[in-house]
Tab-separated table of C-alpha atoms and ligand atoms in Angstrom:
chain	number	residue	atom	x	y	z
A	187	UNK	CA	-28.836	23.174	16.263
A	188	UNK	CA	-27.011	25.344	18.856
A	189	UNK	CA	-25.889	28.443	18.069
A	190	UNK	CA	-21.984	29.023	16.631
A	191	UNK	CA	-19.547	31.528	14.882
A	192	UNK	CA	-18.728	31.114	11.211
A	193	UNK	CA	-15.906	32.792	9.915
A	194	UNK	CA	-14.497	31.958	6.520
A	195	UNK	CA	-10.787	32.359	5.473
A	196	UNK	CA	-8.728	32.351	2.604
A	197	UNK	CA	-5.870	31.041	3.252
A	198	UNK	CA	-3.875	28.351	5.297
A	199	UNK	CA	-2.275	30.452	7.865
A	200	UNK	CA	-5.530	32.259	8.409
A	201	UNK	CA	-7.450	28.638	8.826
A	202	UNK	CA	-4.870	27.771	11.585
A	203	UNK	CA	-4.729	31.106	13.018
A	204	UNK	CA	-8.939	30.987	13.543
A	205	UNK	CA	-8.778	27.603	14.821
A	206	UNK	CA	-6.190	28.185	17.711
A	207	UNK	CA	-6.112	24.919	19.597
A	208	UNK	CA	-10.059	25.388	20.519
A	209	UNK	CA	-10.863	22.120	21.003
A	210	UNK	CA	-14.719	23.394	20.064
A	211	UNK	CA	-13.769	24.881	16.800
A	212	UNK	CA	-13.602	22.580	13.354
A	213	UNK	CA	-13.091	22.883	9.971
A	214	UNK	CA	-15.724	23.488	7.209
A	215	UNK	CA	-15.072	21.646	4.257
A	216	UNK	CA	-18.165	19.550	1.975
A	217	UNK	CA	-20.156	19.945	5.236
A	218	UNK	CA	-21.520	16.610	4.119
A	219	UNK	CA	-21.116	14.794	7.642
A	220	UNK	CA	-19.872	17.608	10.018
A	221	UNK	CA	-23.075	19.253	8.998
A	222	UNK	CA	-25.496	16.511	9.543
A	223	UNK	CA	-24.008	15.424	12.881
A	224	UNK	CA	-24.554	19.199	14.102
A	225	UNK	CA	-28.355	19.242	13.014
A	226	UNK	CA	-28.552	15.637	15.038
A	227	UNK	CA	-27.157	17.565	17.946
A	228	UNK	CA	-24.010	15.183	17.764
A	229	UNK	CA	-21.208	17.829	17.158
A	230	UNK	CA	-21.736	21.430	19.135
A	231	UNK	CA	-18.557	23.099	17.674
A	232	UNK	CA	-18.584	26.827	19.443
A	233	UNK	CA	-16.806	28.112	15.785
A	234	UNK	CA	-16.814	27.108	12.128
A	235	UNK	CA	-14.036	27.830	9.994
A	236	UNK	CA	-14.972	27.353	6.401
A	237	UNK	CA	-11.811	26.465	4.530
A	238	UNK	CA	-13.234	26.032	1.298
A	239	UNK	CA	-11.651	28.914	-0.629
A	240	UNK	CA	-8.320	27.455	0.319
A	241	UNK	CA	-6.160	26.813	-2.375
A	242	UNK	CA	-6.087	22.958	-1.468
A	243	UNK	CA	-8.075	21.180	-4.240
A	244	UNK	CA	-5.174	20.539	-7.067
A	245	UNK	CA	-4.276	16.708	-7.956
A	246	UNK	CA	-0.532	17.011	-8.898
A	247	UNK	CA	2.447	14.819	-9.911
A	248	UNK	CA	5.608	15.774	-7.592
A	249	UNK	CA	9.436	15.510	-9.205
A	250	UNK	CA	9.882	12.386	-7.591
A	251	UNK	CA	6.619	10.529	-9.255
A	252	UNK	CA	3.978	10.721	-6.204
A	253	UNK	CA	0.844	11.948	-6.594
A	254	UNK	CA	-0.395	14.499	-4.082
A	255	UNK	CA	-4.058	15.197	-3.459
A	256	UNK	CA	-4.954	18.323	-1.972
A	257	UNK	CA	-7.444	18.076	1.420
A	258	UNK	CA	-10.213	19.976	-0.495
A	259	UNK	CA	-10.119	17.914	-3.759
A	260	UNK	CA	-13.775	16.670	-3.958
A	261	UNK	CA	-14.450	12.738	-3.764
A	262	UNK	CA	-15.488	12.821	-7.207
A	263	UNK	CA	-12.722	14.624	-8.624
A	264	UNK	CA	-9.909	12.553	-7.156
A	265	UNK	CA	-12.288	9.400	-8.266
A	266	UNK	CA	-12.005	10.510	-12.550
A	267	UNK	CA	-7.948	12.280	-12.290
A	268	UNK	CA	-6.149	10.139	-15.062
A	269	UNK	CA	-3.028	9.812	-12.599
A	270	UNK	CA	-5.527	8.167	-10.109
A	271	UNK	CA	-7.656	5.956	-12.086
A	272	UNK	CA	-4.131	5.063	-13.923
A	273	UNK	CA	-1.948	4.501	-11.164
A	274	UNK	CA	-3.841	3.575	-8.198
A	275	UNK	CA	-7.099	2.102	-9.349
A	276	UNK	CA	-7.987	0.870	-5.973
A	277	UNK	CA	-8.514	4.382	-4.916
A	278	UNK	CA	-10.743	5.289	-7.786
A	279	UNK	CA	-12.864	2.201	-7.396
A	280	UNK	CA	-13.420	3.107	-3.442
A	281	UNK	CA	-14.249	6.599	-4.228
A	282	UNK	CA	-16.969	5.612	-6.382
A	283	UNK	CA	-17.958	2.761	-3.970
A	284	UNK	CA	-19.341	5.574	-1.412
A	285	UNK	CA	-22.082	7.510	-1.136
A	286	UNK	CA	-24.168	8.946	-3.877
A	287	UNK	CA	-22.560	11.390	-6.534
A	288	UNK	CA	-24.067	14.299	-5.403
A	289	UNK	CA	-21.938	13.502	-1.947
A	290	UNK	CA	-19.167	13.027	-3.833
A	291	UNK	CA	-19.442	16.404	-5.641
A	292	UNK	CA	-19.213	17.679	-2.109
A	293	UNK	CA	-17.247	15.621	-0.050
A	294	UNK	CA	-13.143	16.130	0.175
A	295	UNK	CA	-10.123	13.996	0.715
A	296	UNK	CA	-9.633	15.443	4.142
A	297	UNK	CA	-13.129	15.533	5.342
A	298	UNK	CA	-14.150	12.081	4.470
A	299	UNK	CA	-10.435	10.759	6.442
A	300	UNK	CA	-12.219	12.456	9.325
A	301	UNK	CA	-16.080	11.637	9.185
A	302	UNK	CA	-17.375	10.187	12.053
A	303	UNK	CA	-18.571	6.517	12.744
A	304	UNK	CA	-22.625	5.556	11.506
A	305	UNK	CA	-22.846	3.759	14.917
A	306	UNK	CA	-26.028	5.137	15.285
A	307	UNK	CA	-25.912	4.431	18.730
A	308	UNK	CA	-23.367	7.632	18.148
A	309	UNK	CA	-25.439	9.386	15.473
A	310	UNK	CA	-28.590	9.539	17.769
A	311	UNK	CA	-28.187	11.286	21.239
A	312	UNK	CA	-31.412	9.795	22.410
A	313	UNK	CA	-28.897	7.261	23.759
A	314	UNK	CA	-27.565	8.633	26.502
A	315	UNK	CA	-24.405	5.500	26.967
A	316	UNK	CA	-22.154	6.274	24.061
A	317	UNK	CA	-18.209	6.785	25.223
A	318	UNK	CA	-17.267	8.295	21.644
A	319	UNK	CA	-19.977	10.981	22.022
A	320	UNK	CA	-19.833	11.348	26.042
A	321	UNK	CA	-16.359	10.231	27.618
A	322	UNK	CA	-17.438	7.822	30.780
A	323	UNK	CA	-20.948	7.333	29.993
A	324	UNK	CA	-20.724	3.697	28.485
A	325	UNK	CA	-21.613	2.271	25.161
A	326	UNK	CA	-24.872	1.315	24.265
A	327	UNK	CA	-24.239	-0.603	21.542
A	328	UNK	CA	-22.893	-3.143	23.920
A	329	UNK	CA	-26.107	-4.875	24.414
A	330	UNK	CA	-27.299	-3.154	21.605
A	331	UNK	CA	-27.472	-4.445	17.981
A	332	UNK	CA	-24.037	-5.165	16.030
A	333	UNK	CA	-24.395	-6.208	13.010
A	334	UNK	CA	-22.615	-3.189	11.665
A	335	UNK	CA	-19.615	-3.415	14.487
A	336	UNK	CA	-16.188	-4.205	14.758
A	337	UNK	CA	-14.732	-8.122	14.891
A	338	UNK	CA	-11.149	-6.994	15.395
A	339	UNK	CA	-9.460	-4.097	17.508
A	340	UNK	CA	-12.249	-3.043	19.231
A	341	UNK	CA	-12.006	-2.158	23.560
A	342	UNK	CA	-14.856	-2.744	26.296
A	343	UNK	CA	-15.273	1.201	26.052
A	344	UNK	CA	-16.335	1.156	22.198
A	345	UNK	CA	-16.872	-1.189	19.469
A	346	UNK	CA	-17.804	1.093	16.177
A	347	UNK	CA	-15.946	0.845	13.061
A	348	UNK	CA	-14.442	3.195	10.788
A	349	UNK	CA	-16.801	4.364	7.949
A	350	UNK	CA	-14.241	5.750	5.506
A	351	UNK	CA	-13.785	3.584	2.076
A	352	UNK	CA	-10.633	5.693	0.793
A	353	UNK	CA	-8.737	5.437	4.135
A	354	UNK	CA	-9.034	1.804	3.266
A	355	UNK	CA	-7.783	2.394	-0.070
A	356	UNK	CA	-4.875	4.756	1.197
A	357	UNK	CA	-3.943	2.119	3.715
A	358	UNK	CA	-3.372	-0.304	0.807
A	359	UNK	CA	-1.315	2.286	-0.855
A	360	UNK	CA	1.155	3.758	1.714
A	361	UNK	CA	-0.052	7.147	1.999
A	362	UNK	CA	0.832	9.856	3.993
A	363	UNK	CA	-1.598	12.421	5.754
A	364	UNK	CA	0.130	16.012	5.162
A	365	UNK	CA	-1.100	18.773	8.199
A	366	UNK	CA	-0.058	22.081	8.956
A	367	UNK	CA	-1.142	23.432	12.817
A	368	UNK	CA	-0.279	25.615	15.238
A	369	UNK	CA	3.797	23.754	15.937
A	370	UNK	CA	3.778	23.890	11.888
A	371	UNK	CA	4.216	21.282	9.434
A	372	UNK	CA	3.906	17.333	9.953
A	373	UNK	CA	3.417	14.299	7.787
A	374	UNK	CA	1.686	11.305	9.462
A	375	UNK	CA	1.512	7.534	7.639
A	376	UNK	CA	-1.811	6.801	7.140
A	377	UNK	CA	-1.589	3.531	8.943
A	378	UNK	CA	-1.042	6.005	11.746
A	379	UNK	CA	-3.645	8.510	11.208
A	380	UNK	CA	-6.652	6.437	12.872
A	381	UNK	CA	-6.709	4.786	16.541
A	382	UNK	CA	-7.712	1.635	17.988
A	383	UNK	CA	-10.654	2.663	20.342
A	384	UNK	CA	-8.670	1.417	23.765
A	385	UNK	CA	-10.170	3.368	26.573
A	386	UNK	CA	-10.269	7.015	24.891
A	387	UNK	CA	-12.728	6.071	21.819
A	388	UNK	CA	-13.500	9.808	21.086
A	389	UNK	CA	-9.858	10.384	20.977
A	390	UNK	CA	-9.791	8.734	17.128
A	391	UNK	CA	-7.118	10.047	15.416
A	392	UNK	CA	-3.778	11.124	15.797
A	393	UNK	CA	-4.554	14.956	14.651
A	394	UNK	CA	-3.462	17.650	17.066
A	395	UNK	CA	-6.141	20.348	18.369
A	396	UNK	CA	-6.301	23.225	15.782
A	397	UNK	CA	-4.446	20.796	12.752
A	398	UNK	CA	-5.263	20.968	9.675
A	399	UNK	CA	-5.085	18.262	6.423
A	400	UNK	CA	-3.654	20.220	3.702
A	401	UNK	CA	-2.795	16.978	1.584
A	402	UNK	CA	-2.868	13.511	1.461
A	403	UNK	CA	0.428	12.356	-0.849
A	404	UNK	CA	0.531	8.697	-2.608
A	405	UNK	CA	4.117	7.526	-2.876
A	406	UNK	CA	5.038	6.505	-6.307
A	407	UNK	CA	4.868	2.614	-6.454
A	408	UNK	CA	5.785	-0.059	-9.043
A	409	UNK	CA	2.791	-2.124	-8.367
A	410	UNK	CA	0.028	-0.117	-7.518
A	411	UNK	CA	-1.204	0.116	-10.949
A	412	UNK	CA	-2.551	-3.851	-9.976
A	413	UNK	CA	-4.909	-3.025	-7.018
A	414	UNK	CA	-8.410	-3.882	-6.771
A	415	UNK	CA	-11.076	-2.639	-3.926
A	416	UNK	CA	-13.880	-4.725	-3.187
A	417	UNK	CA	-16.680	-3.791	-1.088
A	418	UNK	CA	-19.602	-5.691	-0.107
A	419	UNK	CA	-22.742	-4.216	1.165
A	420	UNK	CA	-26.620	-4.608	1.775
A	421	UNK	CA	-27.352	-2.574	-1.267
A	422	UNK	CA	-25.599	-2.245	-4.793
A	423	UNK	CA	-25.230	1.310	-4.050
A	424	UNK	CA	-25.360	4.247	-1.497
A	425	UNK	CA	-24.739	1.906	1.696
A	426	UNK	CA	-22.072	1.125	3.989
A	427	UNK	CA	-19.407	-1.723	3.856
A	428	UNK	CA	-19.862	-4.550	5.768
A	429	UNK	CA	-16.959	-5.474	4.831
A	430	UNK	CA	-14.142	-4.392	2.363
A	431	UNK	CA	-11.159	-5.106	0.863
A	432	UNK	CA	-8.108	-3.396	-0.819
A	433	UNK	CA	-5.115	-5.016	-2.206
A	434	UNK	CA	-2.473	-4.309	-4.507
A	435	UNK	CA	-0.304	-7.207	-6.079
A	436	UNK	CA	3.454	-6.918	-8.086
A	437	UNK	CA	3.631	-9.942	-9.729
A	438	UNK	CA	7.150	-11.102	-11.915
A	439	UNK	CA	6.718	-12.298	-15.317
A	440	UNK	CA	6.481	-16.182	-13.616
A	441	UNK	CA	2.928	-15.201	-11.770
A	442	UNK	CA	5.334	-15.222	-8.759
A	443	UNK	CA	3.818	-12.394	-5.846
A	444	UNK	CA	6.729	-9.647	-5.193
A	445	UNK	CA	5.110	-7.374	-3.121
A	446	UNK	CA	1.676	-7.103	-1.370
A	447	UNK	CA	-0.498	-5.155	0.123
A	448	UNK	CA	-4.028	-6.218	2.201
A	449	UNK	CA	-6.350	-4.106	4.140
A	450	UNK	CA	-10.157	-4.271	5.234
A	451	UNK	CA	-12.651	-2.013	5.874
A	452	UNK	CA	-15.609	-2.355	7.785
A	453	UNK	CA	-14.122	-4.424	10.545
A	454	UNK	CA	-12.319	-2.458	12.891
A	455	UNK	CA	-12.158	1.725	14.197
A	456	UNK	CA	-9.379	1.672	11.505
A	457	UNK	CA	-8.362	0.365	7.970
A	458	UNK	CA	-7.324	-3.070	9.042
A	459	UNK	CA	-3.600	-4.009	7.881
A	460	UNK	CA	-0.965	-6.910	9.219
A	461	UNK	CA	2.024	-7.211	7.842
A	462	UNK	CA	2.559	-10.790	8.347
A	463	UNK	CA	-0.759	-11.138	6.261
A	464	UNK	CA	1.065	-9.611	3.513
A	465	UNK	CA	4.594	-11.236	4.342
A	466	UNK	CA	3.427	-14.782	4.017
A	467	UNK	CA	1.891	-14.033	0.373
A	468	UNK	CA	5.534	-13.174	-0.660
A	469	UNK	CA	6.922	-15.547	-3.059
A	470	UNK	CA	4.266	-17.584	-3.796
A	471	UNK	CA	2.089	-18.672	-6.798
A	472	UNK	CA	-0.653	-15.799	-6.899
A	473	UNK	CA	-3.342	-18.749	-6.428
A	474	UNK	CA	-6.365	-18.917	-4.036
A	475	UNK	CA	-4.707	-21.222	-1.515
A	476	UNK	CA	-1.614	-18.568	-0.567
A	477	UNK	CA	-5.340	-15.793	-0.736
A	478	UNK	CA	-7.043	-17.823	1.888
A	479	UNK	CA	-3.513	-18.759	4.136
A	480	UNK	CA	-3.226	-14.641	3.810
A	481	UNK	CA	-6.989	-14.224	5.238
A	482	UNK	CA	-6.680	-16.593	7.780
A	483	UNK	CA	-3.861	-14.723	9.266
A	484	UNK	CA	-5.619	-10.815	8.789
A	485	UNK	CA	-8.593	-12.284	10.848
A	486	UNK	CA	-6.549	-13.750	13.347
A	487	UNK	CA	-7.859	-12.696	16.525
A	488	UNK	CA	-11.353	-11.810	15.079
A	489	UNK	CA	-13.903	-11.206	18.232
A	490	UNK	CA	-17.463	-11.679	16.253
A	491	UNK	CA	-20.370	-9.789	18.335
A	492	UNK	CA	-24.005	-11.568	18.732
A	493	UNK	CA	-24.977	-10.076	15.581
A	494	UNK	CA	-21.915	-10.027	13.410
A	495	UNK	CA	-20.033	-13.826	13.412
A	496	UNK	CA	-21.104	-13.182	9.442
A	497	UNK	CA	-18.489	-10.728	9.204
A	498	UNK	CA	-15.701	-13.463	9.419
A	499	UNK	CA	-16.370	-15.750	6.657
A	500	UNK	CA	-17.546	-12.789	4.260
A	501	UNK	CA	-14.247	-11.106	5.242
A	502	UNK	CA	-12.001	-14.587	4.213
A	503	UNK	CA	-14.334	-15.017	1.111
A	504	UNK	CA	-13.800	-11.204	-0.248
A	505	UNK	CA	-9.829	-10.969	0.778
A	506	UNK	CA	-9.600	-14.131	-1.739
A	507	UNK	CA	-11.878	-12.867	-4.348
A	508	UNK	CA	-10.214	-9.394	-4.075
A	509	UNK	CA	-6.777	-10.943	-4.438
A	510	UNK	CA	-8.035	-12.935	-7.257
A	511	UNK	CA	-9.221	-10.034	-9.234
A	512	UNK	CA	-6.132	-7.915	-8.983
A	513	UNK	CA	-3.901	-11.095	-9.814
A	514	UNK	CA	-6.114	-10.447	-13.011
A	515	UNK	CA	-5.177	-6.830	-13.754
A	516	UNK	CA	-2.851	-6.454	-16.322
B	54	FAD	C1	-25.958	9.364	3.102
B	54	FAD	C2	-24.473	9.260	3.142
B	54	FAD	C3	-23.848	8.098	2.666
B	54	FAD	C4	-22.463	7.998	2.706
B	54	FAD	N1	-21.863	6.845	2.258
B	54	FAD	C5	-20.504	6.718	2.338
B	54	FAD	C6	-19.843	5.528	1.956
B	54	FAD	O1	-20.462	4.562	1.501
B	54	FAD	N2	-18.498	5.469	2.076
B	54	FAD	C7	-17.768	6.506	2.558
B	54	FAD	O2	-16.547	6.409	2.657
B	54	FAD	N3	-18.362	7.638	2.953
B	54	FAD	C8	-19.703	7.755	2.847
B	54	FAD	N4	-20.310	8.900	3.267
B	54	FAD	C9	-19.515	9.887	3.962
B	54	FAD	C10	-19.041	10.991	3.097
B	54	FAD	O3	-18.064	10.477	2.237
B	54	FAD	C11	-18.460	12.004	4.080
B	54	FAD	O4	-19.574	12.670	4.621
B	54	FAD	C12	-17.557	12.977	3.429
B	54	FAD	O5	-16.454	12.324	2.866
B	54	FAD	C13	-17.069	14.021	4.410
B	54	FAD	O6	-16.377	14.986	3.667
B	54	FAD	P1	-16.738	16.518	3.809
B	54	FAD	O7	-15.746	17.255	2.988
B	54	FAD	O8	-18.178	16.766	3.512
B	54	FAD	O9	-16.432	16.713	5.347
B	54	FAD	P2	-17.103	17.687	6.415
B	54	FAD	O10	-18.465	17.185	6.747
B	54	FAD	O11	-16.954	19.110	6.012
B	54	FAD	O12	-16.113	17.442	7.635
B	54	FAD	C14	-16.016	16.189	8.284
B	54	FAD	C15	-15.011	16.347	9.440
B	54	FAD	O13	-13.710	16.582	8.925
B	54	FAD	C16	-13.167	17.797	9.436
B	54	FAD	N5	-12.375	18.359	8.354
B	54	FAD	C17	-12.766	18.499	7.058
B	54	FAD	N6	-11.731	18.899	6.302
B	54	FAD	C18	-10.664	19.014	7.142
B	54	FAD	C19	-9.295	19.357	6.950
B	54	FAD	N7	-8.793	19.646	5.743
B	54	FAD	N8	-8.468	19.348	8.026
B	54	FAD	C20	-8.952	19.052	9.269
B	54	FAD	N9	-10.236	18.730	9.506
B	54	FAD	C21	-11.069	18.684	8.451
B	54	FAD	C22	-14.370	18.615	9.831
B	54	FAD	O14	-14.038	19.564	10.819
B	54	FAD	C23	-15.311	17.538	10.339
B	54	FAD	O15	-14.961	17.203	11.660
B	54	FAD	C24	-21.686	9.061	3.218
B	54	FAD	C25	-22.309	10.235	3.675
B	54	FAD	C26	-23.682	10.332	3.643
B	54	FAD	C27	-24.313	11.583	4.140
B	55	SF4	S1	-19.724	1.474	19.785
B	55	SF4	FE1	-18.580	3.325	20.215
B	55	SF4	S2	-19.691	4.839	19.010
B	55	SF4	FE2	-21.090	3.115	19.273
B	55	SF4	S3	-22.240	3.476	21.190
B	55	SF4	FE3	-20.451	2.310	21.744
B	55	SF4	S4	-18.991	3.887	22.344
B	55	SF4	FE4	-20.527	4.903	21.110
C-alpha cells in the first residue's frame, strides 16, 4: 500500500473543505471496498478523509412522507428500519441479498452507491490493459473471460458491470442521490447517478471532484409497498448477481397494473431501466404473458459476450418470476 494522509473530520463542511477538488483524495466511510482496492494497489488516493463521525447515519420520515437515508447509515441498518422493510421492501430484500453481515455492519448507503466494479481484470493490476483502472491502456477482459460482464450498454473501451444490489433497488424506487461539494448543494436522480461506460469508463458517475453523498431520499410512493428484488447467483449467499431484478407493481382492485417499475442488475455499468419496458405493462392483466412482452423489450438490444449468452434467458426468466412474486404481495 502506498503511503497517504488521513485526516478525520467532524463535520460536513469540514469533509468538503479537506477534500478540495483533489482528484487523489476520497472519502472514508465502512472502508469495506475503498480499503481493499488500496491494499490490491487499485486505488492510490494521496489523502483519506474519514467521514465517519459525521452526523449522516439517521433513517427519517420527511413532512411530505419520503424517507431519507443518511450516506453513513450502515447496510444493515437501513436493511431492518420499519419504514424500509414496510414501505419499500425491495430495498430491504437487496440489502440483505449482499455480502455477508459483518459487511453489512460496515458498509453505508453512500459507499456501497460508489464501490467499484469486481471485474477482476480491474481488481488485479497484474493486468496491465484495463481502461477503468488506466485511461488508454485497453481492456483485458476483452479477450478475457466474461461470464460476469455486461450484455447491454457496454462500449469497445469497457465492458464491466455495476456491482451495487441497492442502486438496483433505488432505481426501482425513484430515488434521489443528495450531495453537498465545493459549488454547494445538489440532488441527482438515481437513474442519473451511474454512467454508461462510452469511451471514459473510469469516469462512472456523475459526482463532481471533492462531492460528497450526504443522503439518499426515497420519494413517498403509493405502490412501493408491492416490490420484490430477486437476485440470482452462483451461491445462496455472499456472491455476486448474475443477474437481478427489482420491480414494484400498483395494482387496482380488478388485478389491473397501474403503475410499474423494472430494473436489472448485473447486466450493464448501471441499474438497467426502460421506460417503454414499464409503459407497455400499463393496463394490463398482471399475468406472465404482459411479464415476458415487458422482458423482451428491457433486453432489447442485449450484446451476449462468448461467455455470457446465459445472461439473456436467465434475465427474461427472473424479470417474469420477479413480476410474478410482487403481483403476489398484498
Ligand atoms: C467479499 C465482499 C462481498 C460483497 N458482496 C456484495 C454484494 O453481493 N452486493 C453488493 O451490493 N455489495 C457487495 N459488496 C460490496 C459492499 O457492499 C461494499 O464494499 C460496501 O457497500 C461499500 O461501502 P463502504 O461504506 O464500506 O464504502 P467505502 O469502502 O468506505 O467507500 C467506497 C467508495 O465510496 C466513496 N464514498 C464512501 N462514502 C462516500 C460519501 N458519503 N460520499 C462520497 N464518496 C463516498 C469512497 O471514497 C470510496 O471511493 C461486497 C463486498 C465484499 C468485500
Ligand atoms: S471490462 Fe472495464 S473494468 Fe474490466 S478490464 Fe475492461 S476496462 Fe477494465
Amino acid at each position: 500500500m502506498k503511503p497517504f494522509a488521513y485526516r478525520r473530520v467532524e463535520d460536513v463542511h469540514a469533509a468538503v473543505r479537506a477534500a478540495g477538488r483533489g482528484p487523489t483524495v476520497r472519502f472514508l466511510a465502512g472502508g469495506t471496498n475503498l480499503i481493499d482496492l488500496m491494499k490490491q494497489g487499485v486505488e492510490e488516493p494521496e489523502q483519506l478523509v474519514d467521514v465517519n463521525r459525521l452526523p449522516l447515519a439517521e433513517i427519517a420520515e420527511a413532512p411530505a412522507g419520503d424517507v431519507t437515508m443518511g450516506a453513513l447509515a450502515r447496510n444493515s441498518d437501513v436493511a431492518a428500519h420499519p419504514l424500509i422493510r414496510g414501505r419499500y421492501p425491495a430495498l430491504a430484500e437487496a440489502l440483505l441479498s449482499g455480502a455477508s453481515p459483518q459487511l453489512r455492519n460496515m458498509a453505508t448507503v453512500g459507499g456501497n452507491l460508489l464501490q467499484r466494479t469486481r471485474c477482476p481484470y480491474f481488481t488485479d493490476p497484474a493486468f496491465a490493459e484495463c481502461n477503468k483502472r488506466r485511461p488508454g491502456s485497453g481492456c483485458a477482459a476483452r479477450h478475457g473471460y466474461t461470464r460476469m460482464h455486461a450484455i447491454l450498454g457496454a462500449s469497445d473501451a469497457c465492458i464491466a458491470t455495476h456491482p451495487s444490489d441497492m442502486a438496483v433497488a433505488l432505481a426501482a424506487l425513484d430515488a434521489v442521490v443528495e450531495v453537498t461539494g465545493p459549488d454547494g448543494d445538489r440532488s441527482i436522480a438515481i437513474g442519473d447517478f451511474h454512467r454508461l461506460p462510452g469511451d471514459t469508463p473510469h469516469v462512472e458517475t456523475e459526482l463532481r471532484a471533492g462531492e460528497l453523498i450526504v443522503a439518499v431520499r426515497l420519494p413517498a410512493s403509493p405502490f412501493a409497498r408491492r416490490s420484490h428484488y430477486l437476485k440470482v447467483r452462483d451461491r445462496a449467499a455472499y456472491a455476486f448477481a448474475l443477474v437481478s431484478v427489482a420491480a414494484a407493481l400498483g395494482l387496482d382492485g380488478s388485478g389491473t397494473i397501474r403503475a410499474a417499475r423494472l430494473v436489472l442488475g448485473g447486466v450493464a455499468h448501471k441499474p438497467w431501466r426502460v421506460p417503454a419496458a414499464e409503459q407497455v405493462l400499463i393496463g394490463r392483466r398482471a399475468d406472465p404473458v404482459a411479464y415476458a412482452e415487458a422482458a423482451d423489450i428491457l433486453l432489447e438490444g442485449a450484446e451476449p459476450l462468448r461467455d455470457n449468452a446465459f445472461k439473456v434467458e436467465l434475465a427474461r426468466r427472473s424479470v417474469v418470476r420477479a413480476l410474478t412474486v410482487t403481483a403476489a404481495r398484498g
